[in-house]
Coordinates of C-alpha atoms and ligand atoms in Angstrom, one line a residue:
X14 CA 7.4 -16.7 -28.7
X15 CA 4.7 -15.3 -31.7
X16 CA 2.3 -14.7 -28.2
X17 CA 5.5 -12.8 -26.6
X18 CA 5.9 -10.5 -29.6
X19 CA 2.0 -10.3 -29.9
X20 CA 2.0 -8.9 -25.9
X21 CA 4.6 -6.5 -27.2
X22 CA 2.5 -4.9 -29.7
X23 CA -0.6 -4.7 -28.1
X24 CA 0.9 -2.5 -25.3
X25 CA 2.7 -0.2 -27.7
X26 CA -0.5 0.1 -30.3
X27 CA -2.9 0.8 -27.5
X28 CA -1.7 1.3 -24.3
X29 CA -4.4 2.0 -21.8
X30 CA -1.6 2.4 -19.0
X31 CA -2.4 6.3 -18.7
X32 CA -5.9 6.4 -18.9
X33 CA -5.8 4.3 -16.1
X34 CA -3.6 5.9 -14.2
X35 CA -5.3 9.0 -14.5
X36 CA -8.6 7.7 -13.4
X37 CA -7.5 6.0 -10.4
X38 CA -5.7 9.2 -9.1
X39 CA -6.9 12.1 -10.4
X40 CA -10.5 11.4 -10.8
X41 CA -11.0 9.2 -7.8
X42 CA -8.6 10.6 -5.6
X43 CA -7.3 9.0 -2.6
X44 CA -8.3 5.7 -2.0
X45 CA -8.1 5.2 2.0
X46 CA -9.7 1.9 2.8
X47 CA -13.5 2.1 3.3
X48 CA -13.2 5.7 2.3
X49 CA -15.7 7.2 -0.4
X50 CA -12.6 7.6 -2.9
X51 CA -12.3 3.6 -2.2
X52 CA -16.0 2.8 -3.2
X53 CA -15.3 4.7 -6.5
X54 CA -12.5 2.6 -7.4
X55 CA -14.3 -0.5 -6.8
X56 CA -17.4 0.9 -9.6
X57 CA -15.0 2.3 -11.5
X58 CA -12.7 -1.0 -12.1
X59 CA -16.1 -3.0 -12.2
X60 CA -17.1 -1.3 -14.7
X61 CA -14.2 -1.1 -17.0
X62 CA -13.5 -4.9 -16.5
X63 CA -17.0 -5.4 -17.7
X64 CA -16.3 -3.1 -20.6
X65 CA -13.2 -4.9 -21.1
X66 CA -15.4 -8.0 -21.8
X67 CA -13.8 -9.7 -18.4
X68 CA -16.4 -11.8 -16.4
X69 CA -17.4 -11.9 -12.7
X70 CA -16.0 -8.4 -12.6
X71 CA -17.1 -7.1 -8.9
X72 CA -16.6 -6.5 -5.3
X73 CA -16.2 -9.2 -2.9
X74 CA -16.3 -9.1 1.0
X75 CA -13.3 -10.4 2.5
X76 CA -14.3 -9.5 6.1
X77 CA -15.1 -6.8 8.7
X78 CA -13.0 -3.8 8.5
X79 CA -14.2 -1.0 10.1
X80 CA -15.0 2.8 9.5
X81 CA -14.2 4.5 6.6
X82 CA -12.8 8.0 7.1
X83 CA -12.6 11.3 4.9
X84 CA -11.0 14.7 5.1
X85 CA -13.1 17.9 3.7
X86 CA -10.9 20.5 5.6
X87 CA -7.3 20.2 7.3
X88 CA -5.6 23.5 7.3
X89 CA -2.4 24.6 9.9
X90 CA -1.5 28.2 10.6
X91 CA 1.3 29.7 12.7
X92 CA -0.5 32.5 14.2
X93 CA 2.1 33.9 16.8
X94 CA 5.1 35.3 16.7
X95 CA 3.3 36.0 12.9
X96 CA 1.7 34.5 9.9
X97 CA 2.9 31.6 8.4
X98 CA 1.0 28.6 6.4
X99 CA 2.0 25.4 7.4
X100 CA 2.4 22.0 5.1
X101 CA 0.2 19.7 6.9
X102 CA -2.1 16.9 6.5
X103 CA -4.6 15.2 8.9
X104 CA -3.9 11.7 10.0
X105 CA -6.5 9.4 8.8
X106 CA -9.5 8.2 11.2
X107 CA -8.7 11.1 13.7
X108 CA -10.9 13.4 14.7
X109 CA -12.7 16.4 13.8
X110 CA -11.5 19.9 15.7
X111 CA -15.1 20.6 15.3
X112 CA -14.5 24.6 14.6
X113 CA -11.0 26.2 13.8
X114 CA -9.1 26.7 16.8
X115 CA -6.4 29.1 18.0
X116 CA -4.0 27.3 20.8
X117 CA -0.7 28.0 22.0
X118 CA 2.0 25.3 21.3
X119 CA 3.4 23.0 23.7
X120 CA 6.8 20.2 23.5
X121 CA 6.5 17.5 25.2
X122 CA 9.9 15.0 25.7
X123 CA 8.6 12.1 24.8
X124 CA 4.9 10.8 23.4
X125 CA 4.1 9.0 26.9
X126 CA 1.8 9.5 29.5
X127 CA 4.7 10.8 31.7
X128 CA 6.1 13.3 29.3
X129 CA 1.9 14.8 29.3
X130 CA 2.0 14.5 32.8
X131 CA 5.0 16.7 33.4
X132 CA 2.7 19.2 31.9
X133 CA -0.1 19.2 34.3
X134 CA -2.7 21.3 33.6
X135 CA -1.1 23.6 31.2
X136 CA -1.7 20.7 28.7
X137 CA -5.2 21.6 28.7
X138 CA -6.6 23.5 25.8
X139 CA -3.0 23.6 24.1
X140 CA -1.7 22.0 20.7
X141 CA 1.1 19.6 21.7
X142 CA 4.2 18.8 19.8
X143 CA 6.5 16.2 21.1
X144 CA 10.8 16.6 20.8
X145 CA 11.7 16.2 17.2
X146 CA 14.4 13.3 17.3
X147 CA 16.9 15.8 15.7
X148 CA 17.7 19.3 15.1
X149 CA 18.3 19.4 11.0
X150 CA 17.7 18.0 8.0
X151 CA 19.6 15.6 6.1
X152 CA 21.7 17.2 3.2
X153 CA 20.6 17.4 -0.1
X154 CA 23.4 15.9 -2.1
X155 CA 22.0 12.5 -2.6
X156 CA 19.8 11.9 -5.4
X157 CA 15.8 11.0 -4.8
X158 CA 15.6 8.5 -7.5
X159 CA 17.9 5.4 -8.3
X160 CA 17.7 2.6 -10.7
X161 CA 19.5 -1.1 -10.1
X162 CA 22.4 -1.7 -11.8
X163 CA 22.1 -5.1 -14.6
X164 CA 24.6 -7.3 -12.8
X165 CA 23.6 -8.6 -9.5
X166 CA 19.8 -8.3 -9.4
X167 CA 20.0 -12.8 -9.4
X168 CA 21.6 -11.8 -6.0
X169 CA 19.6 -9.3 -4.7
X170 CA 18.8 -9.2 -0.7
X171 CA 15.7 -9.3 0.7
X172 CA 13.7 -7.0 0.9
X173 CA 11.1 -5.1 2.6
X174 CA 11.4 -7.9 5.0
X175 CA 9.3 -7.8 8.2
X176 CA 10.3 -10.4 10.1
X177 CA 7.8 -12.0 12.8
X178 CA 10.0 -11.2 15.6
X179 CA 9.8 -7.5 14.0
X180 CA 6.1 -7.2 13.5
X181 CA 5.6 -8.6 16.8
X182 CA 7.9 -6.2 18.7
X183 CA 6.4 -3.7 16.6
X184 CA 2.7 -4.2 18.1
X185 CA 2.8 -3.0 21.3
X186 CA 4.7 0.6 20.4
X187 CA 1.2 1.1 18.5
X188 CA -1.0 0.1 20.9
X189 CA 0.5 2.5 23.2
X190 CA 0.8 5.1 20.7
X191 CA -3.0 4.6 20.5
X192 CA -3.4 4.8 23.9
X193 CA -1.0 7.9 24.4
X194 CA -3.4 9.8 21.7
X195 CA -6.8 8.8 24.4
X196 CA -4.5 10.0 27.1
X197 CA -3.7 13.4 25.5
X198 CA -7.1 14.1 25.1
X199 CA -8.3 13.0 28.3
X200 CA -5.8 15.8 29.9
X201 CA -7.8 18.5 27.8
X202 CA -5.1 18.8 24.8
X203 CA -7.0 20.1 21.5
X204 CA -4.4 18.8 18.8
X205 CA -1.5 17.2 17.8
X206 CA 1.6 17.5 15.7
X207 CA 3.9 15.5 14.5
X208 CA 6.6 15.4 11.9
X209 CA 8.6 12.5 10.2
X210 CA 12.3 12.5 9.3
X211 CA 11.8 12.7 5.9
X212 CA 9.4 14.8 5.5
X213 CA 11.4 17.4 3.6
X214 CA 11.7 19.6 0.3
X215 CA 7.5 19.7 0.9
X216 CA 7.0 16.1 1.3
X217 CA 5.6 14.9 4.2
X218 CA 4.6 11.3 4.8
X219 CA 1.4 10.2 6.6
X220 CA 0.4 7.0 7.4
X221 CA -0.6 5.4 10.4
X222 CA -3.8 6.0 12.1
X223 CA -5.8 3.9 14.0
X224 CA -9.7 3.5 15.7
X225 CA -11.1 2.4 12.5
X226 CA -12.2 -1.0 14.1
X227 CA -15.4 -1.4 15.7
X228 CA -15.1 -1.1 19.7
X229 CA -12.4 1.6 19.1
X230 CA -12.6 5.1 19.9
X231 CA -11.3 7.7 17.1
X232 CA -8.1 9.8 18.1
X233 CA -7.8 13.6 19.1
X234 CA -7.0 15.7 15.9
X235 CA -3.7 15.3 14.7
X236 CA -1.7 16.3 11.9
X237 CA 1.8 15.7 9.9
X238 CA 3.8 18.5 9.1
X239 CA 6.3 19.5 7.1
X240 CA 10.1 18.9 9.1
X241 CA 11.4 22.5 8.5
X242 CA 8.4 24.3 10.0
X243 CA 8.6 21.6 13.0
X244 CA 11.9 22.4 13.7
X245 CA 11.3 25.8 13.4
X246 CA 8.8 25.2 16.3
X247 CA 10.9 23.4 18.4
X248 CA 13.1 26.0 18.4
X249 CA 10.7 29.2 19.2
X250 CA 9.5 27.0 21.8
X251 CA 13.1 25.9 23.6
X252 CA 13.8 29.8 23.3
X253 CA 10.3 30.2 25.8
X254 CA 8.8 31.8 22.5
X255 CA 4.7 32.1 22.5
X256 CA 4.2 30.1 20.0
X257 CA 0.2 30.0 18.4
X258 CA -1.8 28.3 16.0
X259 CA -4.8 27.6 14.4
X260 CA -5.8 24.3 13.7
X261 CA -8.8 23.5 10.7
X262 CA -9.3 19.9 10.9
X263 CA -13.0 18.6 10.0
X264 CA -13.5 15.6 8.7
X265 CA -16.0 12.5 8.3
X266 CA -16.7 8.8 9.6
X267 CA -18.5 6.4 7.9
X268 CA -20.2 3.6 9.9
X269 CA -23.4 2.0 7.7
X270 CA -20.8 -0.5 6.1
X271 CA -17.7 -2.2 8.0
X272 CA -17.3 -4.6 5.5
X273 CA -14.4 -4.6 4.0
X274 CA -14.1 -5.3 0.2
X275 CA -11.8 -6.4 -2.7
X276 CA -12.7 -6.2 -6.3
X277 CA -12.1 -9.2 -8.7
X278 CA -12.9 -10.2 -12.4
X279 CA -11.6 -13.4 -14.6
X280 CA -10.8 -14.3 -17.8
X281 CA -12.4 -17.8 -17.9
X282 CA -10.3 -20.6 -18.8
X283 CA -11.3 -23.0 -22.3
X284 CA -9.6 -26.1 -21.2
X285 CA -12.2 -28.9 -20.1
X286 CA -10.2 -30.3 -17.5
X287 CA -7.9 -27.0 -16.6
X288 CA -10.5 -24.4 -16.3
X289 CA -10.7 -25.2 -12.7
X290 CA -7.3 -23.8 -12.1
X291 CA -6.6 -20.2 -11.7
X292 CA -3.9 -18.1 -11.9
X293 CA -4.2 -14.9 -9.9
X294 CA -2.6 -11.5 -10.7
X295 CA -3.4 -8.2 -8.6
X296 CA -1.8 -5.7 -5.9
X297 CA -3.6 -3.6 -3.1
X298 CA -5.8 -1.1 -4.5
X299 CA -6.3 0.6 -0.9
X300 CA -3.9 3.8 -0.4
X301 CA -3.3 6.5 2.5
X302 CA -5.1 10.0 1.9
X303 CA -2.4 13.2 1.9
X304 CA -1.7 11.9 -1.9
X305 CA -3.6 9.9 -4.4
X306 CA -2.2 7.1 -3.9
X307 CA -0.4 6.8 -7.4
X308 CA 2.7 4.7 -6.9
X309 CA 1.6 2.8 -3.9
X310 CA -0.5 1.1 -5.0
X311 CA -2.3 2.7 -8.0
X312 CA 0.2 1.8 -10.2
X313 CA 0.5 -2.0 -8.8
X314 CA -3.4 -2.2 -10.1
X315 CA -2.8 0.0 -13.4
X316 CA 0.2 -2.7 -14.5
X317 CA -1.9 -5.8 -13.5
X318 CA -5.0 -4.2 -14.8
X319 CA -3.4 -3.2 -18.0
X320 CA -1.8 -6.6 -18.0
X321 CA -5.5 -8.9 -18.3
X322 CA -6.7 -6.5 -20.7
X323 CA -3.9 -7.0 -23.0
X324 CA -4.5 -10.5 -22.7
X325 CA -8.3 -10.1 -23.2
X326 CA -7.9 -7.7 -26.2
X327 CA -5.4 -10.8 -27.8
X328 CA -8.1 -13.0 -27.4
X329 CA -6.0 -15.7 -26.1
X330 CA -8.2 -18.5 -24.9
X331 CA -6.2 -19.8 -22.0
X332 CA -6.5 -23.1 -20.7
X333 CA -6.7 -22.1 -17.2
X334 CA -9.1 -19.4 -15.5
X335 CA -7.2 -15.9 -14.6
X336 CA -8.5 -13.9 -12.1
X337 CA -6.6 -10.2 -11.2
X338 CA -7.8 -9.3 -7.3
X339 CA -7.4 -5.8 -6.2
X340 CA -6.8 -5.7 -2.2
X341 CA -8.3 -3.6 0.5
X342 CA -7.1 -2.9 3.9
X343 CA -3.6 -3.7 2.7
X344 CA -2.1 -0.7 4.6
X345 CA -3.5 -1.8 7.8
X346 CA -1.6 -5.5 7.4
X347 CA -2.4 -6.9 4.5
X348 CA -6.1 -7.7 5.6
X349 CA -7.8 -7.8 2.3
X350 CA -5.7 -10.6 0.9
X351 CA -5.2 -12.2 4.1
X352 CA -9.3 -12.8 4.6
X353 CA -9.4 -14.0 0.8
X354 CA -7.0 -16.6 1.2
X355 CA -8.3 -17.4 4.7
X356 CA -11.7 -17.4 3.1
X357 CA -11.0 -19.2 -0.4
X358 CA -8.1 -21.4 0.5
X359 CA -7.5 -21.9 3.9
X360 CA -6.5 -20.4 7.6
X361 CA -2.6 -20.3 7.8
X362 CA -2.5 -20.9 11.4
X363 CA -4.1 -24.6 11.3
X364 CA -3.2 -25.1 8.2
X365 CA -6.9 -27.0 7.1
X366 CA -6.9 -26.1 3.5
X367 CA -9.7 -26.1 0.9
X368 CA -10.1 -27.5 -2.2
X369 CA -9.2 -24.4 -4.3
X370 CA -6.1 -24.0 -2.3
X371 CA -4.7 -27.1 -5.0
X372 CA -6.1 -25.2 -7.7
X373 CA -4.0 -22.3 -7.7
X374 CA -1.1 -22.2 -9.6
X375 CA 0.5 -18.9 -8.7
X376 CA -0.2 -15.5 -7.5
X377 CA 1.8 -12.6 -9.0
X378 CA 2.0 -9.0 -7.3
X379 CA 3.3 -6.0 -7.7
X380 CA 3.2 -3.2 -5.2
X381 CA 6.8 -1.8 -5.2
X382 CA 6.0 1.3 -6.8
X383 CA 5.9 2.6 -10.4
X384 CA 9.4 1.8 -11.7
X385 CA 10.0 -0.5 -14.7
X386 CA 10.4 -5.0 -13.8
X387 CA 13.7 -5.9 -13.4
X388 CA 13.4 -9.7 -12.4
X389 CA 11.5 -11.7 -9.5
X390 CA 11.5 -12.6 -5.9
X391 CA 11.4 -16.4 -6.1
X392 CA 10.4 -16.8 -2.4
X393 CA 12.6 -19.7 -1.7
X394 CA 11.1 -21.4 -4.4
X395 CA 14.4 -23.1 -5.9
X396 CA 12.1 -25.2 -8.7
X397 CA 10.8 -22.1 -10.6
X398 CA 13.7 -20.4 -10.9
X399 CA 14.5 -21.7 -14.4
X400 CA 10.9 -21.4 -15.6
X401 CA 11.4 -17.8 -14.7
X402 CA 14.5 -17.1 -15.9
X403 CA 13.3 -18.7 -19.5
X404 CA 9.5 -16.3 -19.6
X405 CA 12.1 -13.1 -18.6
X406 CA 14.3 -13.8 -21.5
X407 CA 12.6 -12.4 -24.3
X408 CA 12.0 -9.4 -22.0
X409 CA 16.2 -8.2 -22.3
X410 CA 15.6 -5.5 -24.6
X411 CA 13.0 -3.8 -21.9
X412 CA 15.2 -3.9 -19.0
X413 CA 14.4 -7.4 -18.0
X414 CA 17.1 -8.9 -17.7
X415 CA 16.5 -11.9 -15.5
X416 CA 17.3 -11.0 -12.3
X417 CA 15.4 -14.3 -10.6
X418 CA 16.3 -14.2 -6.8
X419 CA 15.4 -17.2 -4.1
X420 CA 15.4 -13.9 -2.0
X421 CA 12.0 -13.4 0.1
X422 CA 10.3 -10.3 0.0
X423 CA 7.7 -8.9 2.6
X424 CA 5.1 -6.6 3.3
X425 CA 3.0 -6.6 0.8
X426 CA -0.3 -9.8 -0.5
X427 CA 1.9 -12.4 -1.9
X428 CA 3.2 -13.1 1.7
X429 CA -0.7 -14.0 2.5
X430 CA -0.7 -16.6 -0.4
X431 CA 3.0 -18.0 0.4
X432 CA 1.8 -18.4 4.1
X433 CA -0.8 -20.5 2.5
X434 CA 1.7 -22.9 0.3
X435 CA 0.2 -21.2 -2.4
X436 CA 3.1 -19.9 -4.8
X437 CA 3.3 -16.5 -4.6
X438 CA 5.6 -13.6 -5.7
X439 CA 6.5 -10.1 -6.5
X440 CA 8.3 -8.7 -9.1
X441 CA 11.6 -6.7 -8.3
X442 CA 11.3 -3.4 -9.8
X443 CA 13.7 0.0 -10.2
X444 CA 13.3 1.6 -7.0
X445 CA 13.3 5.3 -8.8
X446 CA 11.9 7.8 -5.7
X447 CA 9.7 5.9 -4.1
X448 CA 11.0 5.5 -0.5
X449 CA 12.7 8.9 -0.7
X450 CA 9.8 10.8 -1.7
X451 CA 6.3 9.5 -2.6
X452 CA 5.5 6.2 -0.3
X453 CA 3.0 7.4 1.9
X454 CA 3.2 10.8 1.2
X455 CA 1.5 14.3 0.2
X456 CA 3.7 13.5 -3.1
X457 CA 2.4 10.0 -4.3
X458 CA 0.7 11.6 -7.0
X459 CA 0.2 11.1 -10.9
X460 CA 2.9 12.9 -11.6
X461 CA 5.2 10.7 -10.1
X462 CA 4.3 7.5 -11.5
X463 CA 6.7 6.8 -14.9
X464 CA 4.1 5.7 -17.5
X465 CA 7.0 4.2 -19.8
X466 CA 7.8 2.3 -17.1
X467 CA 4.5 0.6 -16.1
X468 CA 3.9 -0.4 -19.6
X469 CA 7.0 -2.3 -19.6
X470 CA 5.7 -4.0 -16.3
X471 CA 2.4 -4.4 -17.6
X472 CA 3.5 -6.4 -20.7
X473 CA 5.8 -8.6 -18.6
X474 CA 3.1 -9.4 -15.8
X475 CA 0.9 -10.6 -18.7
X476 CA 3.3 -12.6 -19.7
X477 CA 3.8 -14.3 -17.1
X478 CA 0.4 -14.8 -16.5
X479 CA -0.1 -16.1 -19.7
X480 CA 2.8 -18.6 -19.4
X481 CA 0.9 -20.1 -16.0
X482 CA -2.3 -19.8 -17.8
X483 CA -0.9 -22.2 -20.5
X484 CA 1.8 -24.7 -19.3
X485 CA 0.9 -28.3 -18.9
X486 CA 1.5 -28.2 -15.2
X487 CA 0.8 -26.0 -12.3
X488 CA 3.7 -24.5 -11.0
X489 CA 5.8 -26.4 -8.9
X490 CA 5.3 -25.7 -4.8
X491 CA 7.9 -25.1 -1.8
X492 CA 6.8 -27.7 1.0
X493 CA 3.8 -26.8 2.6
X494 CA 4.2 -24.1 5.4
X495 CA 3.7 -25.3 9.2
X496 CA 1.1 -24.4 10.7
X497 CA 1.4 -21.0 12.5
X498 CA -1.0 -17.7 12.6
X499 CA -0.4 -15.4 10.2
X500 CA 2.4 -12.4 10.4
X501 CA -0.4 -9.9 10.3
X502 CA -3.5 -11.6 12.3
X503 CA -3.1 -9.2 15.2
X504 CA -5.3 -8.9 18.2
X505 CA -5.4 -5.2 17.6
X506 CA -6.4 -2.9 14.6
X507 CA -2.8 -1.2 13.3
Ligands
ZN630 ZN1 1.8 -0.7 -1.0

């Protein structure tokens, strides 16, 4: 418990949680996968590993990925029936405009090729908009930002759980999203609007976004909006208003490189025989590109980060190797983790496993966004329950208190370890705003990450790293997964 209280004190004396945080966001900026703002963060964490005195820090290819993508101009003007700026933000990995352009507005019913063809050729040269699902925004009397309650976290449901019935159904709505966008652009439209449900109070969310892959063709240019001025659109347009715009997208592809990359560093370990094992720590480093990315997933990296160099600064000497891993291409389904495990451990769907797939003896992730750990998401995994429960208890007095679910949680790198009988988990932590207001959004910014809040994660994720690192056995395992292919090994690049 001396190490415990040790781990405490390091992270209150000399916390490097914000000079992380401000680096990775501010500085860098937005980390879209493949994306000049990525490359930084893989130097930049490189290089403060090595600084850190950490070992093997450095990028490692998981795969091919595809083009990288940034925005240097995205600007959206009402220009008729007057002057009005519009919040907006380009979807990544569309298209340039090539110069501003000034088009009048259409609405179409729905975003198929029918809805365009009803059209005809007054689609051509226009900006389209398709039929908001509503006509108003939700009311503001319900708070952004929550924080669980202390009883009931042991019971907590599951969570961000995509089922494989659910992805599955999922897939072909964005390949024919895709192939709408190629459609649109075929009939001579010039742009494209859209504009989320939530994207309210001057958040707007944008994600999404596909033709990165090699063999793809990039989409028309196409930007989010803010809801209000959409719905002001809609109705100008319903009341057979002229309704104009101008439309400043430019933006560039990078091609020299698909490779996609992650970036690891270790902590060797100092027992003879245990060295060989590893326990991993990390969360997807990769972001969307209206924001900076700050609490998803910046501050998954800035805890775990935060976390080995607590442990390095104590000098611990563990007995088994730890290794954090920073993911690419999560956004796009998890592929950065997914091609390290497939690469280092084994292909879920035949289930032929390598050596170092026995030699892991847990993954921990974090990638719920920047509020404070609360417990864990056991995974099914019945045997580690009590280990957990006993590592969280000296953790009480910071909001920890020991809220160990067999609840699964989806959606984010552990499910790519788990789906390789690798132990694998996230950590449950406080919701605060991050579904309501920064999760993909213009708003995910430094601002909203709670500092206080990732320090208390930090400490507790090197503690439980430190507990793995140490105990006489690896962690127990749930029986091995059959073999099937992987929740996210689609056919087609999401
Ligand atoms: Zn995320």
């Amino acid at each position: 418990m001396q190490m415990m209280q040790k781990i405490k004190d390091e992270e209150k004396n000399n916390s490097q949680v914000a000079m992380i945080a401000y680096n990775l966001t501010d500085v860098i900026g937005p980390r879209l996968t493949n994306s000049p703002g990525y490359n930084r963060s893989l130097d930049w964490i490189t290089e403060i590993c090595k600084k850190w005195g950490l070992q093997n820090a450095g990028r490692e290819a998981w795969g091919e990925f595809g083009k990288g993508w940034s925005n240097e101009t995205g600007t959206l003007a009402l220009k008729l029936p007057y002057y009005q700026d519009i919040i907006a933000y380009p979807v990544p990995w569309c298209k340039s405009t090539g110069k501003a352009i000034r088009a009048e507005v259409v609405m179409i019913d729905n975003f198929d090729s029918a809805s365009i063809d009803k059209l005809g050729a007054a689609i051509k040269g226009k900006i389209v908009m398709i039929k908001p699902g509503g006509t108003s925004i939700p009311d503001a009397f319900k708070a952004y930002a929550t924080r669980y309650g202390d009883t009931s976290l042991d019971n907590i449901s599951e969570k961000y759980m995509v089922t494989r019935q659910q992805m599955e159904s999922f897939l072909p709505f964005i390949k024919s999203e895709y192939y709408t966008k190629l459609y649109l652009e075929k009939k001579g439209a010039v742009g494209l609007i859209r504009s989320g449900r939530g994207s309210i109070d001057g958040t707007v969310f944008v994600d999404g976004g596909t033709g990165y892959a090699k063999g793809y063709a990039a989409t028309l240019a196409e930007m989010k909006t803010g809801r209000e001025d959409y719905l002001k659109l809609m109705r100008l347009i319903k009341d057979n208003k002229k309704v104009e715009m101008e439309m400043n997208v430019q933006n560039t592809f990078y091609d020299k490189d698909l490779t996609g990359y992650n970036v690891v560093a270790e902590i060797p370990g100092t027992d003879p025989t245990l060295k060989s094992e590893v326990v991993m720590l990390g969360g997807h480093l990769d972001s969307w590109a209206s924001g900076t990315g700050a609490t998803d997933n910046a501050a998954g990296c800035i805890a775990t980060l935060e976390a080995i160099r607590i442990l390095k600064a104590l000098n611990i000497q563990p007995k088994r190797t730890i290794r954090i891993a920073l993911w690419g291409g999560e956004e796009q389904g998890l592929y950065g983790s997914f091609g390290y495990v497939k690469k280092h451990f084994g292909d879920p769907a035949d289930m032929k496993l390598k050596t170092e797939q026995s030699k892991i003896s847990a993954y921990y992730n974090l990638d719920n966004g920047s509020g404070k750990i609360r417990g864990i998401y056991t995974q099914g995994n019945e045997a580690v329950r009590d280990i957990f429960k006993a590592w969280l208890a000296p953790f009480a007095d910071m909001g920890a208190s020991g809220g160990v679910t067999l609840s699964n949680t989806g959606s984010t790198d552990h499910i790519s370890f788990d789906a390789a009988g690798i132990p694998g988990f996230q950590f449950i932590q406080d919701p605060l705003e991050y579904e309501t207001r920064t999760h993909h959004s213009n708003m995910d910014t430094y601002d909203h990450l709670s500092i206080e809040d990732l320090k208390q994660a930090a400490v507790i994720i090197a503690a439980f790293v430190y507990n793995t690192a140490m105990r006489t056995e690896m962690l127990p395992r749930k029986p091995l997964p059959k073999a099937e292919k992987f929740v996210f090994d689609f056919d087609f690049p999401i």
